[in-house]
mmCIF file of C-alpha atoms in Angstrom:
data_model
loop_
_atom_site.group_PDB
_atom_site.id
_atom_site.type_symbol
_atom_site.label_atom_id
_atom_site.label_comp_id
_atom_site.label_asym_id
_atom_site.label_seq_id
_atom_site.Cartn_x
_atom_site.Cartn_y
_atom_site.Cartn_z
ATOM 1 C CA UNK B 1 -13.423 6.635 -22.635
ATOM 2 C CA UNK B 2 -17.285 5.589 -22.374
ATOM 3 C CA UNK B 3 -18.616 5.261 -19.008
ATOM 4 C CA UNK B 4 -18.676 1.871 -17.161
ATOM 5 C CA UNK B 5 -21.589 0.210 -15.733
ATOM 6 C CA UNK B 6 -21.573 0.722 -12.025
ATOM 7 C CA UNK B 7 -22.551 -2.830 -11.257
ATOM 8 C CA UNK B 8 -20.936 -5.129 -13.892
ATOM 9 C CA UNK B 9 -17.891 -2.762 -14.879
ATOM 10 C CA UNK B 10 -18.764 -3.305 -18.743
ATOM 11 C CA UNK B 11 -19.781 -0.782 -21.235
ATOM 12 C CA UNK B 12 -21.714 -0.578 -24.502
ATOM 13 C CA UNK B 13 -23.032 1.983 -26.822
ATOM 14 C CA UNK B 14 -26.506 2.572 -25.178
ATOM 15 C CA UNK B 15 -25.675 2.980 -21.458
ATOM 16 C CA UNK B 16 -28.521 4.070 -19.146
ATOM 17 C CA UNK B 17 -27.978 7.004 -16.575
ATOM 18 C CA UNK B 18 -29.587 7.172 -13.195
ATOM 19 C CA UNK B 19 -32.425 9.739 -13.854
ATOM 20 C CA UNK B 20 -32.250 11.100 -10.188
ATOM 21 C CA UNK B 21 -28.503 11.770 -9.478
ATOM 22 C CA UNK B 22 -27.152 11.461 -13.105
ATOM 23 C CA UNK B 23 -23.884 10.252 -11.568
ATOM 24 C CA UNK B 24 -23.720 6.658 -12.446
ATOM 25 C CA UNK B 25 -24.323 4.598 -15.784
ATOM 26 C CA UNK B 26 -25.637 1.175 -16.171
ATOM 27 C CA UNK B 27 -25.739 -1.389 -18.880
ATOM 28 C CA UNK B 28 -29.431 -1.983 -18.618
ATOM 29 C CA UNK B 29 -32.314 -2.302 -16.288
ATOM 30 C CA UNK B 30 -31.216 -5.382 -14.877
ATOM 31 C CA UNK B 31 -27.797 -3.929 -13.655
ATOM 32 C CA UNK B 32 -29.414 -0.928 -12.498
ATOM 33 C CA UNK B 33 -31.996 -2.894 -10.172
ATOM 34 C CA UNK B 34 -29.116 -5.211 -8.982
ATOM 35 C CA UNK B 35 -27.130 -2.093 -7.856
ATOM 36 C CA UNK B 36 -29.930 -0.233 -6.357
ATOM 37 C CA UNK B 37 -29.544 -1.679 -2.852
ATOM 38 C CA UNK B 38 -26.130 0.004 -2.680
ATOM 39 C CA UNK B 39 -26.713 2.984 -4.844
ATOM 40 C CA UNK B 40 -30.011 4.130 -2.890
ATOM 41 C CA UNK B 41 -27.660 4.889 0.159
ATOM 42 C CA UNK B 42 -26.176 8.019 -1.810
ATOM 43 C CA UNK B 43 -28.647 8.679 -4.665
ATOM 44 C CA UNK B 44 -29.343 12.219 -4.649
ATOM 45 C CA UNK B 45 -31.109 14.723 -6.878
ATOM 46 C CA UNK B 46 -28.730 17.666 -5.272
ATOM 47 C CA UNK B 47 -26.480 18.830 -8.106
ATOM 48 C CA UNK B 48 -23.897 19.678 -5.394
ATOM 49 C CA UNK B 49 -23.619 16.126 -4.469
ATOM 50 C CA UNK B 50 -23.251 14.774 -8.043
ATOM 51 C CA UNK B 51 -19.330 14.738 -8.111
ATOM 52 C CA UNK B 52 -19.233 12.831 -4.782
ATOM 53 C CA UNK B 53 -21.819 10.031 -5.570
ATOM 54 C CA UNK B 54 -19.506 7.917 -7.639
ATOM 55 C CA UNK B 55 -16.903 8.237 -5.095
ATOM 56 C CA UNK B 56 -19.149 6.869 -2.411
ATOM 57 C CA UNK B 57 -20.436 4.127 -4.424
ATOM 58 C CA UNK B 58 -16.702 2.936 -5.164
ATOM 59 C CA UNK B 59 -15.913 3.059 -1.452
ATOM 60 C CA UNK B 60 -18.949 0.711 -0.742
ATOM 61 C CA UNK B 61 -17.595 -1.537 -3.451
ATOM 62 C CA UNK B 62 -14.084 -1.449 -1.895
ATOM 63 C CA UNK B 63 -15.274 -2.186 1.626
ATOM 64 C CA UNK B 64 -17.342 -5.231 0.354
ATOM 65 C CA UNK B 65 -14.380 -6.587 -1.382
ATOM 66 C CA UNK B 66 -12.109 -6.137 1.739
ATOM 67 C CA UNK B 67 -14.524 -7.505 4.262
ATOM 68 C CA UNK B 68 -13.835 -11.025 3.302
ATOM 69 C CA UNK B 69 -10.077 -10.570 4.348
ATOM 70 C CA UNK B 70 -11.081 -8.999 7.565
ATOM 71 C CA UNK B 71 -9.608 -10.490 10.892
ATOM 72 C CA UNK B 72 -12.627 -11.134 13.076
ATOM 73 C CA UNK B 73 -12.004 -10.126 16.744
ATOM 74 C CA UNK B 74 -11.543 -12.702 19.320
ATOM 75 C CA UNK B 75 -14.188 -13.103 22.107
ATOM 76 C CA UNK B 76 -13.929 -10.466 24.913
ATOM 77 C CA UNK B 77 -11.454 -8.381 22.967
ATOM 78 C CA UNK B 78 -11.799 -4.611 23.725
ATOM 79 C CA UNK B 79 -10.925 -1.433 21.766
ATOM 80 C CA UNK B 80 -7.508 -0.230 22.885
ATOM 81 C CA UNK B 81 -8.663 3.435 23.135
ATOM 82 C CA UNK B 82 -12.155 3.302 24.769
ATOM 83 C CA UNK B 83 -11.498 -0.193 26.480
ATOM 84 C CA UNK B 84 -15.179 -1.120 25.331
ATOM 85 C CA UNK B 85 -16.155 -4.278 23.358
ATOM 86 C CA UNK B 86 -19.238 -4.685 21.266
ATOM 87 C CA UNK B 87 -19.701 -4.455 17.486
ATOM 88 C CA UNK B 88 -17.571 -2.607 15.078
ATOM 89 C CA UNK B 89 -14.292 -3.501 16.339
ATOM 90 C CA UNK B 90 -11.579 -3.635 13.597
ATOM 91 C CA UNK B 91 -8.215 -5.162 13.294
ATOM 92 C CA UNK B 92 -5.460 -2.376 13.007
ATOM 93 C CA UNK B 93 -2.826 -4.730 11.070
ATOM 94 C CA UNK B 94 -0.009 -2.449 12.251
ATOM 95 C CA UNK B 95 3.348 -3.591 13.857
ATOM 96 C CA UNK B 96 3.151 -2.736 17.382
ATOM 97 C CA UNK B 97 -0.122 -4.634 18.098
ATOM 98 C CA UNK B 98 -0.109 -7.122 15.357
ATOM 99 C CA UNK B 99 -3.416 -9.135 14.892
ATOM 100 C CA UNK B 100 -4.206 -8.616 18.391
ATOM 101 C CA UNK B 101 -4.733 -4.823 18.156
ATOM 102 C CA UNK B 102 -8.576 -3.967 17.557
ATOM 103 C CA UNK B 103 -10.143 -0.457 17.664
ATOM 104 C CA UNK B 104 -13.392 1.113 16.815
ATOM 105 C CA UNK B 105 -12.952 3.368 13.732
ATOM 106 C CA UNK B 106 -14.929 6.171 15.631
ATOM 107 C CA UNK B 107 -12.424 6.222 18.472
ATOM 108 C CA UNK B 108 -9.465 6.318 16.207
ATOM 109 C CA UNK B 109 -11.121 9.282 14.171
ATOM 110 C CA UNK B 110 -11.669 11.017 17.388
ATOM 111 C CA UNK B 111 -8.167 10.623 18.278
ATOM 112 C CA UNK B 112 -6.884 11.742 15.077
ATOM 113 C CA UNK B 113 -9.128 14.802 15.161
ATOM 114 C CA UNK B 114 -7.722 15.876 18.423
ATOM 115 C CA UNK B 115 -4.184 16.390 17.075
ATOM 116 C CA UNK B 116 -5.099 19.701 15.343
ATOM 117 C CA UNK B 117 -3.759 20.410 11.910
ATOM 118 C CA UNK B 118 -4.974 18.817 8.796
ATOM 119 C CA UNK B 119 -1.453 17.275 8.051
ATOM 120 C CA UNK B 120 -1.440 15.683 11.410
ATOM 121 C CA UNK B 121 -4.879 14.318 11.105
ATOM 122 C CA UNK B 122 -4.187 12.868 7.812
ATOM 123 C CA UNK B 123 -1.124 11.162 9.018
ATOM 124 C CA UNK B 124 -2.978 9.676 11.829
ATOM 125 C CA UNK B 125 -5.619 8.192 9.333
ATOM 126 C CA UNK B 126 -3.056 6.446 7.450
ATOM 127 C CA UNK B 127 -0.509 5.413 9.905
ATOM 128 C CA UNK B 128 -0.290 4.016 13.559
ATOM 129 C CA UNK B 129 0.701 6.730 15.787
ATOM 130 C CA UNK B 130 2.742 4.339 18.017
ATOM 131 C CA UNK B 131 4.909 2.451 15.573
ATOM 132 C CA UNK B 132 4.352 4.514 12.384
ATOM 133 C CA UNK B 133 3.337 1.506 10.325
ATOM 134 C CA UNK B 134 0.301 1.460 7.846
ATOM 135 C CA UNK B 135 -3.373 0.497 8.784
ATOM 136 C CA UNK B 136 -4.694 -1.955 6.449
ATOM 137 C CA UNK B 137 -7.859 -3.277 4.877
ATOM 138 C CA UNK B 138 -11.200 -2.180 6.024
ATOM 139 C CA UNK B 139 -9.896 0.121 8.656
ATOM 140 C CA UNK B 140 -7.916 1.981 6.120
ATOM 141 C CA UNK B 141 -10.724 2.480 3.719
ATOM 142 C CA UNK B 142 -12.993 3.489 6.491
ATOM 143 C CA UNK B 143 -10.597 6.111 7.860
ATOM 144 C CA UNK B 144 -9.648 7.639 4.647
ATOM 145 C CA UNK B 145 -13.402 7.847 3.627
ATOM 146 C CA UNK B 146 -13.948 9.912 6.877
ATOM 147 C CA UNK B 147 -10.990 12.016 6.224
ATOM 148 C CA UNK B 148 -12.163 12.633 2.588
ATOM 149 C CA UNK B 149 -15.841 13.487 3.561
ATOM 150 C CA UNK B 150 -14.516 15.941 6.026
ATOM 151 C CA UNK B 151 -12.174 17.670 3.558
ATOM 152 C CA UNK B 152 -13.793 17.458 0.055
ATOM 153 C CA UNK B 153 -15.160 20.909 0.287
ATOM 154 C CA UNK B 154 -12.172 22.302 2.038
ATOM 155 C CA UNK B 155 -11.105 25.705 1.109
ATOM 156 C CA UNK B 156 -7.554 24.544 1.552
ATOM 157 C CA UNK B 157 -6.657 23.313 -1.924
ATOM 158 C CA UNK B 158 -3.785 21.072 -0.746
ATOM 159 C CA UNK B 159 -6.013 19.429 2.008
ATOM 160 C CA UNK B 160 -8.647 18.659 -0.461
ATOM 161 C CA UNK B 161 -6.547 17.300 -3.146
ATOM 162 C CA UNK B 162 -4.486 15.173 -0.685
ATOM 163 C CA UNK B 163 -7.394 13.553 0.885
ATOM 164 C CA UNK B 164 -8.942 12.974 -2.701
ATOM 165 C CA UNK B 165 -5.665 11.287 -4.178
ATOM 166 C CA UNK B 166 -4.912 9.221 -1.270
ATOM 167 C CA UNK B 167 -8.533 7.855 -1.233
ATOM 168 C CA UNK B 168 -8.450 7.062 -4.959
ATOM 169 C CA UNK B 169 -5.091 5.210 -4.477
ATOM 170 C CA UNK B 170 -6.512 3.055 -1.572
ATOM 171 C CA UNK B 171 -9.637 2.319 -3.671
ATOM 172 C CA UNK B 172 -7.853 1.592 -6.785
ATOM 173 C CA UNK B 173 -5.877 -1.291 -5.013
ATOM 174 C CA UNK B 174 -8.793 -2.682 -2.958
ATOM 175 C CA UNK B 175 -10.785 -2.992 -6.218
ATOM 176 C CA UNK B 176 -8.100 -4.062 -8.302
ATOM 177 C CA UNK B 177 -9.259 -1.870 -11.224
ATOM 178 C CA UNK B 178 -8.149 1.183 -12.614
ATOM 179 C CA UNK B 179 -11.082 1.771 -14.672
ATOM 180 C CA UNK B 180 -13.803 3.501 -12.689
ATOM 181 C CA UNK B 181 -15.416 6.886 -12.330
ATOM 182 C CA UNK B 182 -13.943 7.713 -9.175
ATOM 183 C CA UNK B 183 -10.379 7.556 -10.611
ATOM 184 C CA UNK B 184 -11.437 10.267 -13.245
ATOM 185 C CA UNK B 185 -13.076 12.396 -10.658
ATOM 186 C CA UNK B 186 -10.253 12.295 -8.291
ATOM 187 C CA UNK B 187 -7.508 12.865 -11.058
ATOM 188 C CA UNK B 188 -9.396 15.943 -11.939
ATOM 189 C CA UNK B 189 -9.596 17.243 -8.500
ATOM 190 C CA UNK B 190 -5.914 16.414 -7.715
ATOM 191 C CA UNK B 191 -4.055 17.907 -10.788
ATOM 192 C CA UNK B 192 -6.455 20.695 -12.069
ATOM 193 C CA UNK B 193 -4.593 23.817 -12.551
ATOM 194 C CA UNK B 194 -0.991 22.490 -11.738
ATOM 195 C CA UNK B 195 2.187 22.605 -13.708
ATOM 196 C CA UNK B 196 4.152 19.311 -14.516
ATOM 197 C CA UNK B 197 6.674 20.088 -11.687
ATOM 198 C CA UNK B 198 3.969 20.725 -9.029
ATOM 199 C CA UNK B 199 4.690 18.335 -6.046
ATOM 200 C CA UNK B 200 1.080 17.319 -5.846
ATOM 201 C CA UNK B 201 1.053 16.418 -9.455
ATOM 202 C CA UNK B 202 4.216 14.321 -9.284
ATOM 203 C CA UNK B 203 2.894 12.607 -6.202
ATOM 204 C CA UNK B 204 -0.369 11.940 -8.157
ATOM 205 C CA UNK B 205 1.930 10.133 -10.933
ATOM 206 C CA UNK B 206 3.779 8.108 -8.227
ATOM 207 C CA UNK B 207 0.604 6.842 -6.765
ATOM 208 C CA UNK B 208 -0.744 5.990 -10.339
ATOM 209 C CA UNK B 209 2.482 3.913 -10.791
ATOM 210 C CA UNK B 210 1.694 1.950 -7.436
ATOM 211 C CA UNK B 211 -1.666 1.172 -8.692
ATOM 212 C CA UNK B 212 -0.399 -0.142 -12.013
ATOM 213 C CA UNK B 213 2.162 -2.305 -10.455
ATOM 214 C CA UNK B 214 -0.542 -3.672 -8.047
ATOM 215 C CA UNK B 215 -2.642 -4.398 -10.965
ATOM 216 C CA UNK B 216 0.221 -6.340 -12.791
ATOM 217 C CA UNK B 217 0.912 -3.848 -15.197
ATOM 218 C CA UNK B 218 4.773 -3.230 -14.555
ATOM 219 C CA UNK B 219 5.467 -2.138 -18.095
ATOM 220 C CA UNK B 220 3.074 0.894 -17.772
ATOM 221 C CA UNK B 221 4.318 1.432 -14.100
ATOM 222 C CA UNK B 222 7.862 1.586 -15.225
ATOM 223 C CA UNK B 223 7.229 3.970 -18.259
ATOM 224 C CA UNK B 224 5.428 6.351 -15.886
ATOM 225 C CA UNK B 225 8.163 6.020 -13.285
ATOM 226 C CA UNK B 226 10.934 6.697 -15.792
ATOM 227 C CA UNK B 227 9.416 10.106 -16.319
ATOM 228 C CA UNK B 228 8.453 10.859 -12.834
ATOM 229 C CA UNK B 229 11.785 10.016 -10.793
ATOM 230 C CA UNK B 230 13.688 12.742 -12.043
ATOM 231 C CA UNK B 231 10.940 15.330 -11.127
ATOM 232 C CA UNK B 232 10.863 13.625 -7.736
ATOM 233 C CA UNK B 233 14.553 14.057 -7.099
ATOM 234 C CA UNK B 234 14.283 17.810 -8.063
ATOM 235 C CA UNK B 235 10.865 18.786 -6.504
ATOM 236 C CA UNK B 236 9.704 16.326 -3.827
ATOM 237 C CA UNK B 237 10.580 14.811 -0.291
ATOM 238 C CA UNK B 238 12.992 11.869 0.130
ATOM 239 C CA UNK B 239 10.005 9.933 1.459
ATOM 240 C CA UNK B 240 8.509 10.109 -2.052
ATOM 241 C CA UNK B 241 11.706 9.403 -3.709
ATOM 242 C CA UNK B 242 11.996 6.196 -1.588
ATOM 243 C CA UNK B 243 8.459 5.147 -2.734
ATOM 244 C CA UNK B 244 9.295 5.922 -6.485
ATOM 245 C CA UNK B 245 12.578 3.903 -6.319
ATOM 246 C CA UNK B 246 10.889 1.014 -4.670
ATOM 247 C CA UNK B 247 8.214 0.890 -7.274
ATOM 248 C CA UNK B 248 10.843 1.104 -10.056
ATOM 249 C CA UNK B 249 12.837 -1.789 -8.619
ATOM 250 C CA UNK B 250 9.613 -3.700 -8.184
ATOM 251 C CA UNK B 251 8.822 -3.093 -11.712
ATOM 252 C CA UNK B 252 11.891 -4.090 -13.000
ATOM 253 C CA UNK B 253 11.876 -7.207 -10.983
ATOM 254 C CA UNK B 254 8.632 -8.373 -12.266
ATOM 255 C CA UNK B 255 9.817 -7.656 -15.866
ATOM 256 C CA UNK B 256 12.885 -9.923 -15.360
ATOM 257 C CA UNK B 257 15.370 -6.973 -15.692
ATOM 258 C CA UNK B 258 17.232 -8.100 -12.554
ATOM 259 C CA UNK B 259 20.635 -6.466 -13.351
ATOM 260 C CA UNK B 260 18.641 -3.047 -13.695
ATOM 261 C CA UNK B 261 16.573 -3.776 -10.716
ATOM 262 C CA UNK B 262 19.451 -4.461 -8.214
ATOM 263 C CA UNK B 263 21.275 -0.924 -8.033
ATOM 264 C CA UNK B 264 17.941 0.813 -7.610
ATOM 265 C CA UNK B 265 16.806 -1.444 -4.751
ATOM 266 C CA UNK B 266 20.169 -0.856 -3.143
ATOM 267 C CA UNK B 267 19.482 2.774 -3.439
ATOM 268 C CA UNK B 268 16.100 2.383 -1.880
ATOM 269 C CA UNK B 269 17.508 0.326 0.981
ATOM 270 C CA UNK B 270 20.077 3.195 1.656
ATOM 271 C CA UNK B 271 17.422 5.858 1.445
ATOM 272 C CA UNK B 272 15.151 3.989 3.664
ATOM 273 C CA UNK B 273 17.787 3.639 6.331
ATOM 274 C CA UNK B 274 18.056 7.444 6.548
ATOM 275 C CA UNK B 275 14.293 7.769 6.818
ATOM 276 C CA UNK B 276 13.693 4.847 9.360
ATOM 277 C CA UNK B 277 12.797 7.232 12.091
ATOM 278 C CA UNK B 278 10.009 8.758 9.940
ATOM 279 C CA UNK B 279 8.583 5.380 8.749
ATOM 280 C CA UNK B 280 9.923 1.980 9.776
ATOM 281 C CA UNK B 281 7.955 0.293 6.934
ATOM 282 C CA UNK B 282 10.137 1.655 4.395
ATOM 283 C CA UNK B 283 13.100 -0.166 5.745
ATOM 284 C CA UNK B 284 11.559 -3.723 5.844
ATOM 285 C CA UNK B 285 9.976 -3.281 2.487
ATOM 286 C CA UNK B 286 13.347 -2.333 0.951
ATOM 287 C CA UNK B 287 15.091 -5.047 2.645
ATOM 288 C CA UNK B 288 12.559 -7.638 1.438
ATOM 289 C CA UNK B 289 12.771 -6.133 -2.179
ATOM 290 C CA UNK B 290 16.550 -6.069 -2.269
ATOM 291 C CA UNK B 291 16.716 -9.884 -0.900
ATOM 292 C CA UNK B 292 14.313 -10.786 -3.906
ATOM 293 C CA UNK B 293 16.787 -9.375 -6.525
ATOM 294 C CA UNK B 294 19.716 -10.889 -4.774
ATOM 295 C CA UNK B 295 17.915 -14.350 -4.728
ATOM 296 C CA UNK B 296 16.821 -13.984 -8.292
ATOM 297 C CA UNK B 297 20.310 -13.259 -9.528
ATOM 298 C CA UNK B 298 21.537 -16.632 -7.722
ATOM 299 C CA UNK B 299 23.119 -14.727 -4.690
ATOM 300 C CA UNK B 300 21.202 -16.773 -2.270
ATOM 301 C CA UNK B 301 23.339 -16.626 0.731
ATOM 302 C CA UNK B 302 23.084 -12.853 0.968
ATOM 303 C CA UNK B 303 19.468 -12.895 0.388
ATOM 304 C CA UNK B 304 19.106 -15.407 3.115
ATOM 305 C CA UNK B 305 20.933 -13.370 5.554
ATOM 306 C CA UNK B 306 18.587 -10.402 4.908
ATOM 307 C CA UNK B 307 15.348 -12.578 5.069
ATOM 308 C CA UNK B 308 16.382 -14.351 8.444
ATOM 309 C CA UNK B 309 16.668 -10.892 10.111
ATOM 310 C CA UNK B 310 13.359 -9.963 8.619
ATOM 311 C CA UNK B 311 11.717 -13.116 9.921
ATOM 312 C CA UNK B 312 13.099 -12.585 13.400
ATOM 313 C CA UNK B 313 11.988 -8.894 13.351
ATOM 314 C CA UNK B 314 8.384 -9.832 12.190
ATOM 315 C CA UNK B 315 7.909 -12.724 14.597
ATOM 316 C CA UNK B 316 8.799 -10.327 17.353
ATOM 317 C CA UNK B 317 6.604 -7.496 16.183
ATOM 318 C CA UNK B 318 3.806 -9.252 14.386
ATOM 319 C CA UNK B 319 3.749 -12.704 15.544
ATOM 320 C CA UNK B 320 4.749 -15.898 13.879
ATOM 321 C CA UNK B 321 1.276 -16.327 12.230
ATOM 322 C CA UNK B 322 0.790 -12.939 10.786
ATOM 323 C CA UNK B 323 0.641 -12.560 7.003
ATOM 324 C CA UNK B 324 3.802 -10.277 6.870
ATOM 325 C CA UNK B 325 5.732 -13.031 8.773
ATOM 326 C CA UNK B 326 4.570 -15.790 6.620
ATOM 327 C CA UNK B 327 5.312 -13.911 3.317
ATOM 328 C CA UNK B 328 8.975 -13.786 4.259
ATOM 329 C CA UNK B 329 8.924 -17.342 5.419
ATOM 330 C CA UNK B 330 7.464 -18.385 2.015
ATOM 331 C CA UNK B 331 10.254 -16.481 0.413
ATOM 332 C CA UNK B 332 12.816 -18.307 2.173
ATOM 333 C CA UNK B 333 11.147 -21.570 1.387
ATOM 334 C CA UNK B 334 10.880 -20.864 -2.338
ATOM 335 C CA UNK B 335 14.139 -19.409 -3.193
ATOM 336 C CA UNK B 336 16.344 -21.283 -0.914
ATOM 337 C CA UNK B 337 15.103 -24.634 -0.678
#
């Protein structure tokens, strides 16, 4: 595939390359000049930095795309870790604190680094340590960039690949585009030298399916998952199996294959119940998807019962005006009016 312009995301037969870093390409001089304000932060003639420049560029693009959706901190709000206010506060977006939970990313990074092992640090950079639910938006990107920067040269292959693979998925979804240089770089780092049944390679396939579904390409996601799910069952954890089943049911639902989607969504609910102590997000996502399948098949009373319980939970945990609560309420109004 020919390289894409780092500014306009198009390509042509005569792409220009940055003569200093040789990492990014542009359609013409106009695109290069327009992108320079961003690119100059990372442009370097050091050959050792060349593989990372495109990644840093995409991170900045993702942050710019997400800042418009960032929840602004109320007056006099303080970081729940250092108890100080000031600039740089970001919303956690997790369940235990809802929209009122704000934190300095630096404080969260220091708290994550204090737990010791790379696996624990990685988990702390993705999920709230109190409620187990995922961080969102700008904070998630900032934390994953910090983790990736700390481990991109790690001697531990698994740590290096885990950081790169997760950052790639976060960026793909934030940018709503699978066609940029960072994905190719991260894919090479994540899967190089692995067999088809290596857990990390399988995990990468599941993450790619997640991105495809997010980008409204359900047929491609389903095709990938049909090959990947049997491997997940044999070689990976139940947590990854839940994610794969959830994505498969979602793909089938979008494609209108409701009778096929329902039993897979039911399997995801059953598995999520077993995993509820590990990640409470699983159970609530699985319930929502299963209710969608039921409502789409005309079983509205069953769907309503599930969604009403979800509304009660989300109002209690997130608050009545949180996006997660409003989404379930809209489902009720749309399907059951």
